[in-house]
Coordinates of C-alpha atoms and ligand atoms in Angstrom, one line a residue:
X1 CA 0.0 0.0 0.0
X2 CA 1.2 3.5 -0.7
X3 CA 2.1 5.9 1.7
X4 CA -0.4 8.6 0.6
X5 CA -3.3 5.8 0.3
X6 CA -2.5 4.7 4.1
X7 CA -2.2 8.7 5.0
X8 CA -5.3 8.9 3.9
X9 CA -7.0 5.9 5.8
X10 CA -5.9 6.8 8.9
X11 CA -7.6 10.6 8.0
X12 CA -10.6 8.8 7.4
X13 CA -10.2 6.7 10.7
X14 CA -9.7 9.7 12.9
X15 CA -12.1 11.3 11.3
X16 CA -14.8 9.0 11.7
X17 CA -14.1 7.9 15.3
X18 CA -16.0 9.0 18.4
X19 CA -13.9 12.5 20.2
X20 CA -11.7 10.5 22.6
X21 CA -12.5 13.7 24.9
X22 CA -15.3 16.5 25.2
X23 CA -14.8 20.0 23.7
X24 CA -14.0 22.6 26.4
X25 CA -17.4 23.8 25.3
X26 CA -19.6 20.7 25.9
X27 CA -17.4 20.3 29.4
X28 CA -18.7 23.9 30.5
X29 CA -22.5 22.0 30.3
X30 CA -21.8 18.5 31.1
X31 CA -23.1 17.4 34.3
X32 CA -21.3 15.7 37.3
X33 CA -22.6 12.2 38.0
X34 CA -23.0 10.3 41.1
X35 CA -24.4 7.1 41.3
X36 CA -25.4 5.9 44.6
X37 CA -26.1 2.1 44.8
X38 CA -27.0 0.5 48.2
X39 CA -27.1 -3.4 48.8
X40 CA -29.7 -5.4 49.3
X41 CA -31.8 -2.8 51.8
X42 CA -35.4 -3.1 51.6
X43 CA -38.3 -1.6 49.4
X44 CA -40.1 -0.4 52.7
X45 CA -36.8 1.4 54.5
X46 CA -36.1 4.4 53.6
X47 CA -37.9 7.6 54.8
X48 CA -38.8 8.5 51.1
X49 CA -40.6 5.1 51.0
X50 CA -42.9 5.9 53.8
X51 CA -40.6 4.4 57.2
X52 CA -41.2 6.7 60.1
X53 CA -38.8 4.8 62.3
X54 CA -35.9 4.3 60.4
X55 CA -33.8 7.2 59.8
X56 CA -32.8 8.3 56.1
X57 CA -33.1 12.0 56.2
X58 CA -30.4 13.1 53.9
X59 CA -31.7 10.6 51.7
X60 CA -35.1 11.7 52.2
X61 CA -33.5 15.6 51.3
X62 CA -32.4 13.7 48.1
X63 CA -35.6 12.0 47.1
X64 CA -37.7 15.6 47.9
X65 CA -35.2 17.2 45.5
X66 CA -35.6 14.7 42.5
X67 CA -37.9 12.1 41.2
X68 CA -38.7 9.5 42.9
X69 CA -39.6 5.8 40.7
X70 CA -42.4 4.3 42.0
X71 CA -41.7 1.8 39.0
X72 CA -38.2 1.2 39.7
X73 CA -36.5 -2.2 38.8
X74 CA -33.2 -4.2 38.6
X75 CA -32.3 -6.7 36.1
X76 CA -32.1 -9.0 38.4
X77 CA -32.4 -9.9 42.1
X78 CA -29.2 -10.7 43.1
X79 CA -25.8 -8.4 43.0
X80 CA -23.6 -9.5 40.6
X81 CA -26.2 -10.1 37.6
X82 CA -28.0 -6.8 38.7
X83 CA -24.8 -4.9 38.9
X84 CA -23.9 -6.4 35.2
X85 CA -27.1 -4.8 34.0
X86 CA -26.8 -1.6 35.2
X87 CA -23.2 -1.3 34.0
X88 CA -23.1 -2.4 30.8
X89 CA -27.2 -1.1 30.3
X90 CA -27.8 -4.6 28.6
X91 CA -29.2 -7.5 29.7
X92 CA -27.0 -9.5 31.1
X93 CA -28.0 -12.5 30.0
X94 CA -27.3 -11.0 26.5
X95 CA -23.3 -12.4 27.4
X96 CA -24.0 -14.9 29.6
X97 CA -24.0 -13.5 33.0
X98 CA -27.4 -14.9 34.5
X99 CA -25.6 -16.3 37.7
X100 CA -23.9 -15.5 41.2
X101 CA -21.1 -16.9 43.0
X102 CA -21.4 -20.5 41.8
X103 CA -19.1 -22.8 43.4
X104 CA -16.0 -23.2 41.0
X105 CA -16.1 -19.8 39.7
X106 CA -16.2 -17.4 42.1
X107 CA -15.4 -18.3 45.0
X108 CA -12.5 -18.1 47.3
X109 CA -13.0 -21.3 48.5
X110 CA -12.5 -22.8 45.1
X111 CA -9.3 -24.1 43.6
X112 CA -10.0 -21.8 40.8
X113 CA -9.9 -18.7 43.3
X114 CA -12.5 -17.0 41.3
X115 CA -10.8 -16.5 37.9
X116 CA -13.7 -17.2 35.7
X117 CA -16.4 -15.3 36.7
X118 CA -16.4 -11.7 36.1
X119 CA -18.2 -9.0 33.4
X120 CA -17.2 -10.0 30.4
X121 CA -13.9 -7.9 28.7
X122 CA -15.7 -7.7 25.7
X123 CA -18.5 -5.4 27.6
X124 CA -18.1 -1.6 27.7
X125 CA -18.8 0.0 31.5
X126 CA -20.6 3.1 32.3
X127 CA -17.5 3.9 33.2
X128 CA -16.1 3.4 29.6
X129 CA -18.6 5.6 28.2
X130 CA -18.1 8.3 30.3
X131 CA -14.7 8.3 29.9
X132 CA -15.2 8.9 26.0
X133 CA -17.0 11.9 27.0
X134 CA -14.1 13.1 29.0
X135 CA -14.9 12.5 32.5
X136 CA -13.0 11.9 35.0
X137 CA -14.3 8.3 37.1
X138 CA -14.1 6.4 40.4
X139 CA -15.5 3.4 41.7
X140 CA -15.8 3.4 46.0
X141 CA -17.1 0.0 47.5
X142 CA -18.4 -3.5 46.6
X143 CA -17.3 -4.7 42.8
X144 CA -18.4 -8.4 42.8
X145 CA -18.2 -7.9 38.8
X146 CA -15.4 -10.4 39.2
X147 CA -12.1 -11.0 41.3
X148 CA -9.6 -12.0 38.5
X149 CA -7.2 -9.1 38.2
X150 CA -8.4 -8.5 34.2
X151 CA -12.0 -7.7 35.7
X152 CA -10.8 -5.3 37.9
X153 CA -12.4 -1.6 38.2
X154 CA -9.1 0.5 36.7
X155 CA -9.4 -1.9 34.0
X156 CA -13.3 -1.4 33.2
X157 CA -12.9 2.3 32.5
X158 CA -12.4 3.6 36.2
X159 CA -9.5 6.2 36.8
X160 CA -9.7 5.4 40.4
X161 CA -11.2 2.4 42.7
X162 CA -11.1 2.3 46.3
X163 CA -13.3 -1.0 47.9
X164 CA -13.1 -4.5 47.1
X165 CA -13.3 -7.0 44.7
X166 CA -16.1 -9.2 46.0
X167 CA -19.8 -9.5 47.5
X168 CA -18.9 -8.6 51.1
X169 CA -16.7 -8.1 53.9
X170 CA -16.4 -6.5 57.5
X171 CA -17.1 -3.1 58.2
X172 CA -14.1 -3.2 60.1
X173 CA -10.2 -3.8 59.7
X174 CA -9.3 -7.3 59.7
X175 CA -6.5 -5.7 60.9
X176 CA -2.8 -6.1 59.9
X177 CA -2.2 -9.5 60.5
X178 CA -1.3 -13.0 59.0
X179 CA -5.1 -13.9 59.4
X180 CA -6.5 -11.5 56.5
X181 CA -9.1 -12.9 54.2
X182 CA -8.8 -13.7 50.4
X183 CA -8.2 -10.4 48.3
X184 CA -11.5 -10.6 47.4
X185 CA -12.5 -9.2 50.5
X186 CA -9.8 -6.7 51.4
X187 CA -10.0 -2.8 50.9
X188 CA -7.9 -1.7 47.4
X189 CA -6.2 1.2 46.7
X190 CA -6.3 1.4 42.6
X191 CA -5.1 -1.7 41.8
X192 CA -2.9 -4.5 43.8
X193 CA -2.6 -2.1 47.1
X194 CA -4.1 -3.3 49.7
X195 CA -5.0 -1.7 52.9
X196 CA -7.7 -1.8 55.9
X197 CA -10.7 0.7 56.5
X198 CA -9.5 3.3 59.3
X199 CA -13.0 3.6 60.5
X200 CA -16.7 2.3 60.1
X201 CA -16.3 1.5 56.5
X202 CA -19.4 2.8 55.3
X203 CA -18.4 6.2 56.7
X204 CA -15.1 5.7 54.6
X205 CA -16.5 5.4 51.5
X206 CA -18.5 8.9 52.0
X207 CA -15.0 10.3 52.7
X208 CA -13.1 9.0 49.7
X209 CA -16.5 10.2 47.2
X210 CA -15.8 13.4 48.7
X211 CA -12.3 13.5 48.2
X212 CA -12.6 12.6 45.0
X213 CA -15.2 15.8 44.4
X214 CA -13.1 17.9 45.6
X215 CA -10.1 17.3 43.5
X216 CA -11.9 17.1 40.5
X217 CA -14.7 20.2 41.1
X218 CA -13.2 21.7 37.8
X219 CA -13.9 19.4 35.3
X220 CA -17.0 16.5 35.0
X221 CA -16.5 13.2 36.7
X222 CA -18.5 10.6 37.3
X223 CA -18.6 8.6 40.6
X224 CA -20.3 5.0 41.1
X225 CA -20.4 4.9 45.1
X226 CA -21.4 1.6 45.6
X227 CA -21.6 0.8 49.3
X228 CA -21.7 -2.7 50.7
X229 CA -24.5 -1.4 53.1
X230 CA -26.4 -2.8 54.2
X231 CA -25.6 -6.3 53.1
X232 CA -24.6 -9.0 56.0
X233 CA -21.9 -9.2 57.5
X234 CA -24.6 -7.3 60.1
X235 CA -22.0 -4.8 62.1
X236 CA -22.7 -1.3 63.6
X237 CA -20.8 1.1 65.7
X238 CA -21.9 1.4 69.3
X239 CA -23.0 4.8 68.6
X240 CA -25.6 4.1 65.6
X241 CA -27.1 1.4 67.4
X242 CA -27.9 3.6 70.4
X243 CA -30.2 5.6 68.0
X244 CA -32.6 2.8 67.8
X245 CA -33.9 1.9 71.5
X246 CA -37.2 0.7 70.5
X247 CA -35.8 -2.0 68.0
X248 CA -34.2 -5.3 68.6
X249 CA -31.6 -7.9 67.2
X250 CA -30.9 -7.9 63.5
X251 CA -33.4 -5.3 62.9
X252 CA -31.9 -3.0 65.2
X253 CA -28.3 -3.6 63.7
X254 CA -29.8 -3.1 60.4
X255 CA -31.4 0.2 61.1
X256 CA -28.2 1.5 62.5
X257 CA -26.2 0.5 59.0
X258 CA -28.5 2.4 57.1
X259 CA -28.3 5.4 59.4
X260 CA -24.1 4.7 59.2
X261 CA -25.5 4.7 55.4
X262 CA -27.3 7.5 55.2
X263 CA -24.9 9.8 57.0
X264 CA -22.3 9.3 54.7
X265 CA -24.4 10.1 51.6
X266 CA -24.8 13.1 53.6
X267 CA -21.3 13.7 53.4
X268 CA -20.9 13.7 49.9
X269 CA -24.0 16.3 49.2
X270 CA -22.7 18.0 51.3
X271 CA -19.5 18.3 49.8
X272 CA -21.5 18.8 46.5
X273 CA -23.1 22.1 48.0
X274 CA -20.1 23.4 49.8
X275 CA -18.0 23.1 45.8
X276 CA -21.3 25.3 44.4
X277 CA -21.4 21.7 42.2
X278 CA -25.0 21.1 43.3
X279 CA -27.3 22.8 40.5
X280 CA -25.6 20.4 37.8
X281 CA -24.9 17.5 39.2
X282 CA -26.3 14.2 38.7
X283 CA -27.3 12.5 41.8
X284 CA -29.1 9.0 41.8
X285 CA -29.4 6.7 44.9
X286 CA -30.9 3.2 44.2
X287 CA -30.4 -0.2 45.6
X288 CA -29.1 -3.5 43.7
X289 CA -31.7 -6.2 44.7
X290 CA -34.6 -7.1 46.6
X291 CA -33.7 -6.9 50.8
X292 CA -33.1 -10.7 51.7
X293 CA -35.2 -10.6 54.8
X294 CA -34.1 -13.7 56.3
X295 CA -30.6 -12.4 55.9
X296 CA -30.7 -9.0 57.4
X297 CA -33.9 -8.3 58.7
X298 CA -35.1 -5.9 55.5
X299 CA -38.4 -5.4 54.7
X300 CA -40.2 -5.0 51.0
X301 CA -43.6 -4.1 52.2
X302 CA -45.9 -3.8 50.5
X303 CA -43.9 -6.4 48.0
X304 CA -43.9 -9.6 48.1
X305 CA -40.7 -12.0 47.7
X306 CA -37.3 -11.0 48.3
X307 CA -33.6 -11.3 46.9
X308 CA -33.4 -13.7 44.7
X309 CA -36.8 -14.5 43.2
X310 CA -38.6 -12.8 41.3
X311 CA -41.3 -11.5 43.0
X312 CA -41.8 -7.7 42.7
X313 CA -39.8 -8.1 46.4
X314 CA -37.1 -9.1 44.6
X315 CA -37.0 -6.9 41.3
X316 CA -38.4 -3.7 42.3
X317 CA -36.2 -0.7 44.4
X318 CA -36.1 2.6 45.7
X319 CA -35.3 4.4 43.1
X320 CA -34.9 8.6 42.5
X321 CA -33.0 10.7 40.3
X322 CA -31.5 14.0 41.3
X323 CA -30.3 16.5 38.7
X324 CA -31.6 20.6 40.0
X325 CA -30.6 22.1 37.0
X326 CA -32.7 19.7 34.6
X327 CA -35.4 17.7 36.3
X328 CA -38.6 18.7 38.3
X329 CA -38.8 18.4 42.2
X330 CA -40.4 16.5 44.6
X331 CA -42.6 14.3 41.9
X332 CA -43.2 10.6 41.0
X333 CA -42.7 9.1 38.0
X334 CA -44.7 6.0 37.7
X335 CA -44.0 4.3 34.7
X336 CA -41.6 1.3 35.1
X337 CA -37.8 1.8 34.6
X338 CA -34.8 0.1 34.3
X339 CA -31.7 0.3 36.2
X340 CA -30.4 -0.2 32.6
X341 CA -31.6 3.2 31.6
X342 CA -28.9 4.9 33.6
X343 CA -25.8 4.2 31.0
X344 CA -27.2 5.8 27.8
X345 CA -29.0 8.8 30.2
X346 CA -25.8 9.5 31.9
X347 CA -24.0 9.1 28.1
X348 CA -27.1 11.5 26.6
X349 CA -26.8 13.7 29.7
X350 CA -22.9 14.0 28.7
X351 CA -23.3 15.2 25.6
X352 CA -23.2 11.8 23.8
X353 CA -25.5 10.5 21.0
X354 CA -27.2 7.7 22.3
X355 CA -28.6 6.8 19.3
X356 CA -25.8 5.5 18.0
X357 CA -25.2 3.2 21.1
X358 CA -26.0 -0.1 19.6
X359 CA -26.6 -3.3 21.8
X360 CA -28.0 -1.0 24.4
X361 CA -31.2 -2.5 25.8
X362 CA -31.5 0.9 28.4
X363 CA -33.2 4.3 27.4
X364 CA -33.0 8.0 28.1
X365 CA -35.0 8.9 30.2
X366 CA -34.9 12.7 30.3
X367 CA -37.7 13.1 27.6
X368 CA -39.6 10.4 29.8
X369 CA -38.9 12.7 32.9
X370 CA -39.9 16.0 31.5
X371 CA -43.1 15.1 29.7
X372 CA -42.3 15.2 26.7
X373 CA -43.0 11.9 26.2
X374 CA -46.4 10.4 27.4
X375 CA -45.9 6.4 27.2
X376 CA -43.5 4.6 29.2
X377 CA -39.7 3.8 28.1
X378 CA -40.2 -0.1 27.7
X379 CA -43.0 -2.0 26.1
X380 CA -41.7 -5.1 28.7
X381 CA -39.4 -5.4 30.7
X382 CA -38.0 -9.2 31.5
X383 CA -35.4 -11.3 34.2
X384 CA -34.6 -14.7 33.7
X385 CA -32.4 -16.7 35.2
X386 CA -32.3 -20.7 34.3
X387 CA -35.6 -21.7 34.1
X388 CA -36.9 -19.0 36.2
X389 CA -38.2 -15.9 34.4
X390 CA -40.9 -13.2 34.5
X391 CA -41.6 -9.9 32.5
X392 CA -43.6 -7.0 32.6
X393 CA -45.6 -5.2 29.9
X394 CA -48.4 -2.6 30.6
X395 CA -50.0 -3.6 34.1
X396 CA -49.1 -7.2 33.4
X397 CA -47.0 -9.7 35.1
X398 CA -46.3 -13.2 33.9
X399 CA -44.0 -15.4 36.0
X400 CA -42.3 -18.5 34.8
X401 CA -40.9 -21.4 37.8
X402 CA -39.1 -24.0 37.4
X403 CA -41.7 -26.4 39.6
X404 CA -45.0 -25.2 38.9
X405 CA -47.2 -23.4 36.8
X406 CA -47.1 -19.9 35.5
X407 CA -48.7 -17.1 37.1
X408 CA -50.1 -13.9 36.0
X409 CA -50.9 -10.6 37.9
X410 CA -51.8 -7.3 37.8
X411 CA -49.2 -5.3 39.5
X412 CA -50.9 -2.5 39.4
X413 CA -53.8 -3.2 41.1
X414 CA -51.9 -6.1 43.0
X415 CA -48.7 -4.9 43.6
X416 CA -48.6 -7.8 46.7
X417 CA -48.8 -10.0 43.7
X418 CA -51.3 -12.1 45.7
X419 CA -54.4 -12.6 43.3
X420 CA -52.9 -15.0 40.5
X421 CA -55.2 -14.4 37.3
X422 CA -53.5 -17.0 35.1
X423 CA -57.2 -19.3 34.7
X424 CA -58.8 -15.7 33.9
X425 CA -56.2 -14.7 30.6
X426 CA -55.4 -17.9 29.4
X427 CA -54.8 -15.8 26.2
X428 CA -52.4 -13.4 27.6
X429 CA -50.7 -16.0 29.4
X430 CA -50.2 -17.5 26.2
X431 CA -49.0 -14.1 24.7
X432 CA -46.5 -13.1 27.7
X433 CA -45.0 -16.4 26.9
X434 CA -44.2 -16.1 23.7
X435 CA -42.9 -12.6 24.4
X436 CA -40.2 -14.5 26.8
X437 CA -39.6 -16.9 24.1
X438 CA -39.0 -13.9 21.6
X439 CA -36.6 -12.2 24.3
X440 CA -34.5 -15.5 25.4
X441 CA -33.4 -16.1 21.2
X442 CA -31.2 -12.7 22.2
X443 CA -29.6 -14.7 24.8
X444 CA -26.1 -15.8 24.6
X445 CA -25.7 -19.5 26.5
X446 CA -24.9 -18.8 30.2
X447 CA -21.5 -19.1 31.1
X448 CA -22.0 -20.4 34.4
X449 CA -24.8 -22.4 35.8
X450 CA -26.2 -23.1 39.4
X451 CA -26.5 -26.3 40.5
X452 CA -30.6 -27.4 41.6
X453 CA -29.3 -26.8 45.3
X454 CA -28.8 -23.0 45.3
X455 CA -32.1 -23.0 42.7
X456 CA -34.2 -24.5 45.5
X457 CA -32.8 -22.0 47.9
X458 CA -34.0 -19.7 46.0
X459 CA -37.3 -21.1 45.4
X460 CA -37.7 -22.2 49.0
X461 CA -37.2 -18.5 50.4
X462 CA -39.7 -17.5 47.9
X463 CA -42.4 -19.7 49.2
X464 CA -41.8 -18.4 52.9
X465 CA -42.3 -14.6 51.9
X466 CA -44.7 -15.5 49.3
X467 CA -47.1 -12.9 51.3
X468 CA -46.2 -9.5 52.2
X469 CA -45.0 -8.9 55.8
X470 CA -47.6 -7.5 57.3
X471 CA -48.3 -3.6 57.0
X472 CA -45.2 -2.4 59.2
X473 CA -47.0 -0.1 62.1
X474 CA -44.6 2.6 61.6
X475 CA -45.0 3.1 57.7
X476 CA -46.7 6.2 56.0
X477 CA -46.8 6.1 52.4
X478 CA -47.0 9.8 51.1
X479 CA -48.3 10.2 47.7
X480 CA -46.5 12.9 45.7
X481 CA -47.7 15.0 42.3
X482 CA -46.8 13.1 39.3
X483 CA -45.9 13.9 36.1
X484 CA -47.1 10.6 34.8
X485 CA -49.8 8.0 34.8
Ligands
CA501 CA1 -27.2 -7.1 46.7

């Protein structure tokens, strides 16, 4: 090949590629982004969700600011598949990731020492994408998107990760000695440093978010603040649990981790305010799964199920979006949305043209959110993992088990999901089916598979919060205005 016909490919290869960076003209407009994601809290606890006796206020102060999902799902129930949803804003089971921690894989016991399991390399993160647009990123907090070294966060499009590599750990130091866990469950510094939390770990996260604000106020970054709150092991300090005489045992520990939670979220909007970084910044708090209340004492009221089934216990979170400059205040938007839907609004939000994301099973949600847009962002939404699987369209809600038949309710009306209507639609039954059938020939084959014992876990803890908890005495659901149907 010639020189000037080479000079002139390249041309047309730089030409034609995405800005690797933002003009300093679209960085002057582009939003900050924080993305707060707690672990497997309940649908019930938070202030904002109607508790009167758990204590979320600066949470609350969030949700009064923004809009607040009423509608709000994960991809999945569990962490890992959930957290490869809302990173990559596909469907996960699009490259094979519809399981957790299966023996073998990913887990430190194994001889493998978790190697195999992980996101994909061949997946782009949020991180990735926002990166393109010029921002500067972070991950603080729980990973579990894989252990092996080439999953790690600095390699998934984060400039800097402070946490850990897998599903959970203390809230304290395991101190300095000999005894330390797998590095799965020690704190990080970037990559391969390791080091112990100096206080209440929850608290530390807040601290490092803030840091990171700080030093980069001037230009946009992007923050994925991803505590490990309040997921077992159940821990609190002496002085949170004092807060909560009139509660007892896990519950009690549990409220005071949310509280531990919720004060360091204050921290970081906080620091926000203080940088004059409020106005146009991004700010969404959610949760990555159903609260496993056998686990840690959550509750989904008025849900039924929890983690790990597919209940609306299971799949639907607090969810609510924060941007002042942009988005209304203090309203409900109660079509269903997708944890998914984050990627390409954060990209859109950036200055990026979604539209030519391909793969991308999420959607922008800011015409959604201002009105300009009447009907919903997804004609169905569906989870799936082996046999198990469920999806939404309109009011409708058809669930597939492994061990017995299908059932079919209106969530709308039945948001308890208690009044199966399966023998009323037989048709629609029929219909949601096929729709399942239509989504699963998107699939790629799973690249890890449970074995039946952890599937009847999960079915078994199904069955035994198959009805709601019963209407918690302290809880005060407060309608707000909405700006949708
Ligand atoms: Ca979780």
């Amino acid at each position: 090949m010639n020189k000037l016909l080479s000079c002139c490919i390249i041309l047309v290869m730089v030409l034609a590629a995405p800005p690797l960076f933002a003009s300093p003209d679209e960085q002057e407009n582009q939003p900050n982004i924080i993305l707060i994601l707690s672990d497997d809290a309940g649908y019930d606890d938070f202030g904002f969700q109607g508790n009167t006796v758990l204590k979320t206020p600066n949470i609350d102060t969030l949700a009064s600011n923004g809009v607040r999902f009423t509608q709000g799902y994960v991809t999945d129930p569990t962490c890992a598949p959930s957290r490869a949803g809302l990173m990559t804003g596909r469907y996960q089971q699009k490259f094979g990731y519809q399981e957790i921690n299966v023996p073998g894989y990913m887990s430190p016991n194994s001889k493998y020492l978790g190697d195999d399991m992980g996101l994909p390399t061949d997946q782009r993160t949020i991180a990735d994408y926002m990166k393109e647009r010029g921002y500067a990123t972070a991950a603080y907090g729980k990973w579990h998107l894989g252990d092996a070294d080439r999953y790690h966060p600095t390699k998934r499009g984060f400039d800097e990760f402070y946490g850990f590599r897998g599903g959970d750990r203390s809230y304290f130091s395991y101190g300095a000695n000999n005894r330390l866990p797998h590095h799965d469950k020690r704190m990080e510094r970037g990559f391969g440093k390791f080091e112990e939390p100096k206080e209440y770990l929850t608290d530390q996260l807040g601290a490092e978010a803030s840091d990171f604000i700080i030093r980069h106020k001037d230009n946009p970054f992007f923050i994925y603040l991803a505590f490990n709150a309040p997921h077992t092991p159940m821990e609190a300090t002496e002085e949170d649990l004092a807060q909560f005489p009139q509660l007892k045992g896990k519950r009690k520990t549990y409220a005071a981790m949310l509280l531990a939670m919720d004060r360091a979220i204050g921290n970081v909007l906080d620091t926000l305010k203080k940088q004059g970084l409020e106005d146009n910044t991004i700010v969404v708090f959610t949760n990555d799964n159903g609260g496993p209340t056998d686990k840690n004492a959550s509750v989904n009221w008025p849900l039924a199920g929890t983690k790990s089934n597919h209940l609306e216990g299971g799949l639907r979170v607090p969810f609510v979006i924060k941007w002042p400059a942009k988005l209304p205040r203090g309203v409900d938007y109660n079509q269903p949305v997708s944890t998914m839907d984050l990627l390409p609004s954060f990209f859109s939000a950036a200055g990026g043209d979604a539209s030519k994301l391909k793969s991308i099973d999420g959607k922008v949600l800011w015409p959604y959110l201002s009105g300009e847009v009447k009907e919903g962002p997804h004609k169905a939404l569906f989870w799936k993992k082996d046999v198990r699987a469920a999806v939404r369209q309109g009011d409708w809600k058809l669930i597939r088990f492994a061990d017995r038949p299908a059932e079919l309710y209106n969530v709308k009306e039945d948001e308890g999901e208690q009044n199966n209507l399966a023998d009323k639609y037989p048709q629609r039954v029929r219909s949601m089916f096929k729709e399942i059938f239509a989504w699963e020939l998107t699939h790629e084959r799973p690249l890890w598979m449970l074995t039946q014992k952890y599937e009847d876990y999960d079915i078994s803890r199904m069955d035994r919060y198959r009805v709601p908890s019963k209407e918690p005495q302290d809880w005060k659901w407060v309608p707000r205005v909405t700006n949708s149907k």
